[in-house]
Amino acid sequence: EVQLVESGGGLVQPGGSLRLSCAASGFTFSSYAMSWVRQAPGKGLEWVSAISGSGGSTYYADSVKGRFTISRDNSKNTLYLQVNSLRAEDTAVYYCAKTPTFPKPLFDYWGQGTLVTVSS
Amino acid sequence: QSALTQPASVSGSPGQSITISCTGTSSDVGGYNYVSWYQQHPGKAPKVMIYDVSNRPPGVSNRFSGSKSGNTASLTISGLQAEDEADYYCSSYTSSSTLGVFGGGTKLTVL
């Protein structure tokens, strides 16, 4: 059974940083691209970042480019999102999602999400 | 403002059929057969219902179907059931950016 479990969210002040993690199991992690998709409270979905199976290629939405860094450790079956220079508008639930046919927007498995709240 | 346009809400009675539209441009919906649809219940993660315009993943009811005409994709749910009440999002590949785009979402109410 495929499982994705996010962690690392929390309350952080504007300008602060967090590292989000997503532990994967139930599939050959290194064979698939992975993504982070976020959802602000009461709002829609936004695809913020993706990474190839090897980790050699990374992609970012313009809204987070230069502030967020996606990475993965295939030996630990774990996906990461380093979020820096946080702004109030980054407040959202962050989901990791398996992206089997990147760059198609197909996310076949999702985690339960981790909430990031940016507030002073 | 989302890149893809969806109606904010739709409603239908049990047993009826409803259709949710998703309008983009020739750079996304109209140019590629890479449209997906997601169902999201309150407090839950999204679930893929349709991919590549009209394909259903294993386990998704055949009451859900997808189609596309020009720059508009559509999700049709037939035989509405109470459990279908949720938010629905479309997503498409786009040549305008490195990552795909989502619609703003449609709240489906089963009356």
PDB file of N, CA, C and O in Angstrom, chain B residues 35-70:
ATOM      1  N   VAL B  35      -5.430  16.760 -19.003  1.00  0.00           N
ATOM      2  CA  VAL B  35      -6.313  17.364 -17.998  1.00  0.00           C
ATOM      3  C   VAL B  35      -6.664  16.302 -16.965  1.00  0.00           C
ATOM      4  O   VAL B  35      -7.018  15.169 -17.312  1.00  0.00           O
ATOM      5  N   SER B  36      -6.537  16.682 -15.701  1.00  0.00           N
ATOM      6  CA  SER B  36      -6.909  15.795 -14.600  1.00  0.00           C
ATOM      7  C   SER B  36      -8.003  16.463 -13.771  1.00  0.00           C
ATOM      8  O   SER B  36      -8.114  17.694 -13.745  1.00  0.00           O
ATOM      9  N   TRP B  37      -8.765  15.636 -13.078  1.00  0.00           N
ATOM     10  CA  TRP B  37      -9.815  16.116 -12.169  1.00  0.00           C
ATOM     11  C   TRP B  37      -9.606  15.479 -10.797  1.00  0.00           C
ATOM     12  O   TRP B  37      -9.340  14.282 -10.698  1.00  0.00           O
ATOM     13  N   TYR B  38      -9.789  16.312  -9.748  1.00  0.00           N
ATOM     14  CA  TYR B  38      -9.591  15.863  -8.373  1.00  0.00           C
ATOM     15  C   TYR B  38     -10.838  16.154  -7.558  1.00  0.00           C
ATOM     16  O   TYR B  38     -11.463  17.198  -7.714  1.00  0.00           O
ATOM     17  N   GLN B  39     -11.161  15.215  -6.679  1.00  0.00           N
ATOM     18  CA  GLN B  39     -12.259  15.365  -5.721  1.00  0.00           C
ATOM     19  C   GLN B  39     -11.649  15.584  -4.345  1.00  0.00           C
ATOM     20  O   GLN B  39     -10.700  14.884  -3.980  1.00  0.00           O
ATOM     21  N   GLN B  40     -12.160  16.545  -3.603  1.00  0.00           N
ATOM     22  CA  GLN B  40     -11.656  16.794  -2.260  1.00  0.00           C
ATOM     23  C   GLN B  40     -12.810  16.981  -1.285  1.00  0.00           C
ATOM     24  O   GLN B  40     -13.586  17.919  -1.404  1.00  0.00           O
ATOM     25  N   HIS B  41     -12.889  16.091  -0.307  1.00  0.00           N
ATOM     26  CA  HIS B  41     -13.843  16.247   0.779  1.00  0.00           C
ATOM     27  C   HIS B  41     -13.230  17.123   1.858  1.00  0.00           C
ATOM     28  O   HIS B  41     -11.992  17.183   1.983  1.00  0.00           O
ATOM     29  N   PRO B  42     -14.060  17.795   2.656  1.00  0.00           N
ATOM     30  CA  PRO B  42     -13.538  18.715   3.676  1.00  0.00           C
ATOM     31  C   PRO B  42     -12.535  18.049   4.604  1.00  0.00           C
ATOM     32  O   PRO B  42     -12.781  16.961   5.138  1.00  0.00           O
ATOM     33  N   GLY B  43     -11.389  18.717   4.747  1.00  0.00           N
ATOM     34  CA  GLY B  43     -10.368  18.225   5.659  1.00  0.00           C
ATOM     35  C   GLY B  43      -9.566  17.041   5.140  1.00  0.00           C
ATOM     36  O   GLY B  43      -8.738  16.491   5.883  1.00  0.00           O
ATOM     37  N   LYS B  44      -9.793  16.653   3.893  1.00  0.00           N
ATOM     38  CA  LYS B  44      -9.110  15.493   3.332  1.00  0.00           C
ATOM     39  C   LYS B  44      -8.206  15.914   2.171  1.00  0.00           C
ATOM     40  O   LYS B  44      -8.337  17.005   1.614  1.00  0.00           O
ATOM     41  N   ALA B  45      -7.301  15.020   1.822  1.00  0.00           N
ATOM     42  CA  ALA B  45      -6.456  15.260   0.662  1.00  0.00           C
ATOM     43  C   ALA B  45      -7.253  15.031  -0.627  1.00  0.00           C
ATOM     44  O   ALA B  45      -8.215  14.257  -0.641  1.00  0.00           O
ATOM     45  N   PRO B  46      -6.858  15.706  -1.702  1.00  0.00           N
ATOM     46  CA  PRO B  46      -7.522  15.455  -2.982  1.00  0.00           C
ATOM     47  C   PRO B  46      -7.328  14.014  -3.446  1.00  0.00           C
ATOM     48  O   PRO B  46      -6.368  13.344  -3.056  1.00  0.00           O
ATOM     49  N   LYS B  47      -8.237  13.581  -4.310  1.00  0.00           N
ATOM     50  CA  LYS B  47      -8.183  12.238  -4.902  1.00  0.00           C
ATOM     51  C   LYS B  47      -8.403  12.383  -6.405  1.00  0.00           C
ATOM     52  O   LYS B  47      -9.344  13.067  -6.831  1.00  0.00           O
ATOM     53  N   VAL B  48      -7.541  11.738  -7.201  1.00  0.00           N
ATOM     54  CA  VAL B  48      -7.691  11.841  -8.652  1.00  0.00           C
ATOM     55  C   VAL B  48      -8.892  11.011  -9.101  1.00  0.00           C
ATOM     56  O   VAL B  48      -9.049   9.854  -8.731  1.00  0.00           O
ATOM     57  N   MET B  49      -9.742  11.618  -9.924  1.00  0.00           N
ATOM     58  CA  MET B  49     -10.927  10.956 -10.448  1.00  0.00           C
ATOM     59  C   MET B  49     -10.818  10.685 -11.948  1.00  0.00           C
ATOM     60  O   MET B  49     -11.355   9.698 -12.453  1.00  0.00           O
ATOM     61  N   ILE B  50     -10.128  11.586 -12.653  1.00  0.00           N
ATOM     62  CA  ILE B  50      -9.951  11.489 -14.104  1.00  0.00           C
ATOM     63  C   ILE B  50      -8.559  12.013 -14.445  1.00  0.00           C
ATOM     64  O   ILE B  50      -8.095  13.005 -13.851  1.00  0.00           O
ATOM     65  N   TYR B  51      -7.873  11.361 -15.385  1.00  0.00           N
ATOM     66  CA  TYR B  51      -6.614  11.879 -15.876  1.00  0.00           C
ATOM     67  C   TYR B  51      -6.574  11.760 -17.396  1.00  0.00           C
ATOM     68  O   TYR B  51      -7.337  10.984 -17.985  1.00  0.00           O
ATOM     69  N   ASP B  52      -5.683  12.517 -18.008  1.00  0.00           N
ATOM     70  CA  ASP B  52      -5.581  12.527 -19.483  1.00  0.00           C
ATOM     71  C   ASP B  52      -6.963  12.696 -20.133  1.00  0.00           C
ATOM     72  O   ASP B  52      -7.341  11.951 -21.046  1.00  0.00           O
ATOM     73  N   VAL B  53      -7.696  13.666 -19.636  1.00  0.00           N
ATOM     74  CA  VAL B  53      -9.018  14.099 -20.117  1.00  0.00           C
ATOM     75  C   VAL B  53     -10.140  13.144 -19.765  1.00  0.00           C
ATOM     76  O   VAL B  53     -11.192  13.576 -19.261  1.00  0.00           O
ATOM     77  N   SER B  54      -9.954  11.848 -20.017  1.00  0.00           N
ATOM     78  CA  SER B  54     -11.105  10.947 -19.915  1.00  0.00           C
ATOM     79  C   SER B  54     -10.803   9.589 -19.307  1.00  0.00           C
ATOM     80  O   SER B  54     -11.669   8.706 -19.343  1.00  0.00           O
ATOM     81  N   ASN B  55      -9.619   9.399 -18.777  1.00  0.00           N
ATOM     82  CA  ASN B  55      -9.253   8.107 -18.196  1.00  0.00           C
ATOM     83  C   ASN B  55      -9.558   8.061 -16.710  1.00  0.00           C
ATOM     84  O   ASN B  55      -9.256   9.002 -15.974  1.00  0.00           O
ATOM     85  N   ARG B  56     -10.144   6.950 -16.272  1.00  0.00           N
ATOM     86  CA  ARG B  56     -10.451   6.743 -14.853  1.00  0.00           C
ATOM     87  C   ARG B  56      -9.416   5.833 -14.216  1.00  0.00           C
ATOM     88  O   ARG B  56      -9.130   4.761 -14.743  1.00  0.00           O
ATOM     89  N   PRO B  57      -8.838   6.247 -13.080  1.00  0.00           N
ATOM     90  CA  PRO B  57      -7.916   5.343 -12.365  1.00  0.00           C
ATOM     91  C   PRO B  57      -8.699   4.137 -11.834  1.00  0.00           C
ATOM     92  O   PRO B  57      -9.918   4.202 -11.648  1.00  0.00           O
ATOM     93  N   PRO B  58      -7.985   3.050 -11.556  1.00  0.00           N
ATOM     94  CA  PRO B  58      -8.643   1.891 -10.945  1.00  0.00           C
ATOM     95  C   PRO B  58      -9.358   2.278  -9.669  1.00  0.00           C
ATOM     96  O   PRO B  58      -8.839   3.041  -8.857  1.00  0.00           O
ATOM     97  N   GLY B  59     -10.569   1.758  -9.500  1.00  0.00           N
ATOM     98  CA  GLY B  59     -11.299   2.004  -8.271  1.00  0.00           C
ATOM     99  C   GLY B  59     -12.240   3.200  -8.309  1.00  0.00           C
ATOM    100  O   GLY B  59     -13.062   3.363  -7.404  1.00  0.00           O
ATOM    101  N   VAL B  60     -12.111   4.043  -9.327  1.00  0.00           N
ATOM    102  CA  VAL B  60     -13.018   5.193  -9.444  1.00  0.00           C
ATOM    103  C   VAL B  60     -14.281   4.757 -10.171  1.00  0.00           C
ATOM    104  O   VAL B  60     -14.226   4.102 -11.216  1.00  0.00           O
ATOM    105  N   SER B  61     -15.414   5.151  -9.619  1.00  0.00           N
ATOM    106  CA  SER B  61     -16.699   4.755 -10.180  1.00  0.00           C
ATOM    107  C   SER B  61     -16.858   5.204 -11.626  1.00  0.00           C
ATOM    108  O   SER B  61     -16.421   6.297 -11.998  1.00  0.00           O
ATOM    109  N   ASN B  62     -17.503   4.371 -12.434  1.00  0.00           N
ATOM    110  CA  ASN B  62     -17.762   4.748 -13.828  1.00  0.00           C
ATOM    111  C   ASN B  62     -18.874   5.788 -13.940  1.00  0.00           C
ATOM    112  O   ASN B  62     -19.268   6.189 -15.038  1.00  0.00           O
ATOM    113  N   ARG B  63     -19.387   6.257 -12.810  1.00  0.00           N
ATOM    114  CA  ARG B  63     -20.315   7.387 -12.835  1.00  0.00           C
ATOM    115  C   ARG B  63     -19.576   8.693 -13.150  1.00  0.00           C
ATOM    116  O   ARG B  63     -20.195   9.696 -13.472  1.00  0.00           O
ATOM    117  N   PHE B  64     -18.267   8.657 -13.037  1.00  0.00           N
ATOM    118  CA  PHE B  64     -17.438   9.827 -13.310  1.00  0.00           C
ATOM    119  C   PHE B  64     -16.841   9.689 -14.719  1.00  0.00           C
ATOM    120  O   PHE B  64     -16.240   8.670 -15.054  1.00  0.00           O
ATOM    121  N   SER B  65     -17.014  10.738 -15.530  1.00  0.00           N
ATOM    122  CA  SER B  65     -16.457  10.719 -16.872  1.00  0.00           C
ATOM    123  C   SER B  65     -15.932  12.101 -17.232  1.00  0.00           C
ATOM    124  O   SER B  65     -16.397  13.120 -16.700  1.00  0.00           O
ATOM    125  N   GLY B  66     -14.952  12.118 -18.127  1.00  0.00           N
ATOM    126  CA  GLY B  66     -14.356  13.379 -18.542  1.00  0.00           C
ATOM    127  C   GLY B  66     -14.344  13.508 -20.048  1.00  0.00           C
ATOM    128  O   GLY B  66     -14.324  12.514 -20.775  1.00  0.00           O
ATOM    129  N   SER B  67     -14.335  14.757 -20.511  1.00  0.00           N
ATOM    130  CA  SER B  67     -14.310  15.036 -21.937  1.00  0.00           C
ATOM    131  C   SER B  67     -13.682  16.403 -22.157  1.00  0.00           C
ATOM    132  O   SER B  67     -13.397  17.143 -21.207  1.00  0.00           O
ATOM    133  N   LYS B  68     -13.466  16.719 -23.429  1.00  0.00           N
ATOM    134  CA  LYS B  68     -12.883  18.023 -23.758  1.00  0.00           C
ATOM    135  C   LYS B  68     -13.378  18.464 -25.123  1.00  0.00           C
ATOM    136  O   LYS B  68     -13.518  17.647 -26.044  1.00  0.00           O
ATOM    137  N   SER B  69     -13.641  19.768 -25.229  1.00  0.00           N
ATOM    138  CA  SER B  69     -13.987  20.361 -26.508  1.00  0.00           C
ATOM    139  C   SER B  69     -13.319  21.723 -26.593  1.00  0.00           C
ATOM    140  O   SER B  69     -13.606  22.606 -25.781  1.00  0.00           O
ATOM    141  N   GLY B  70     -12.425  21.861 -27.542  1.00  0.00           N
ATOM    142  CA  GLY B  70     -11.695  23.117 -27.647  1.00  0.00           C
ATOM    143  C   GLY B  70     -10.901  23.398 -26.394  1.00  0.00           C
ATOM    144  O   GLY B  70     -10.148  22.549 -25.910  1.00  0.00           O
TER     145      GLY B  70
END
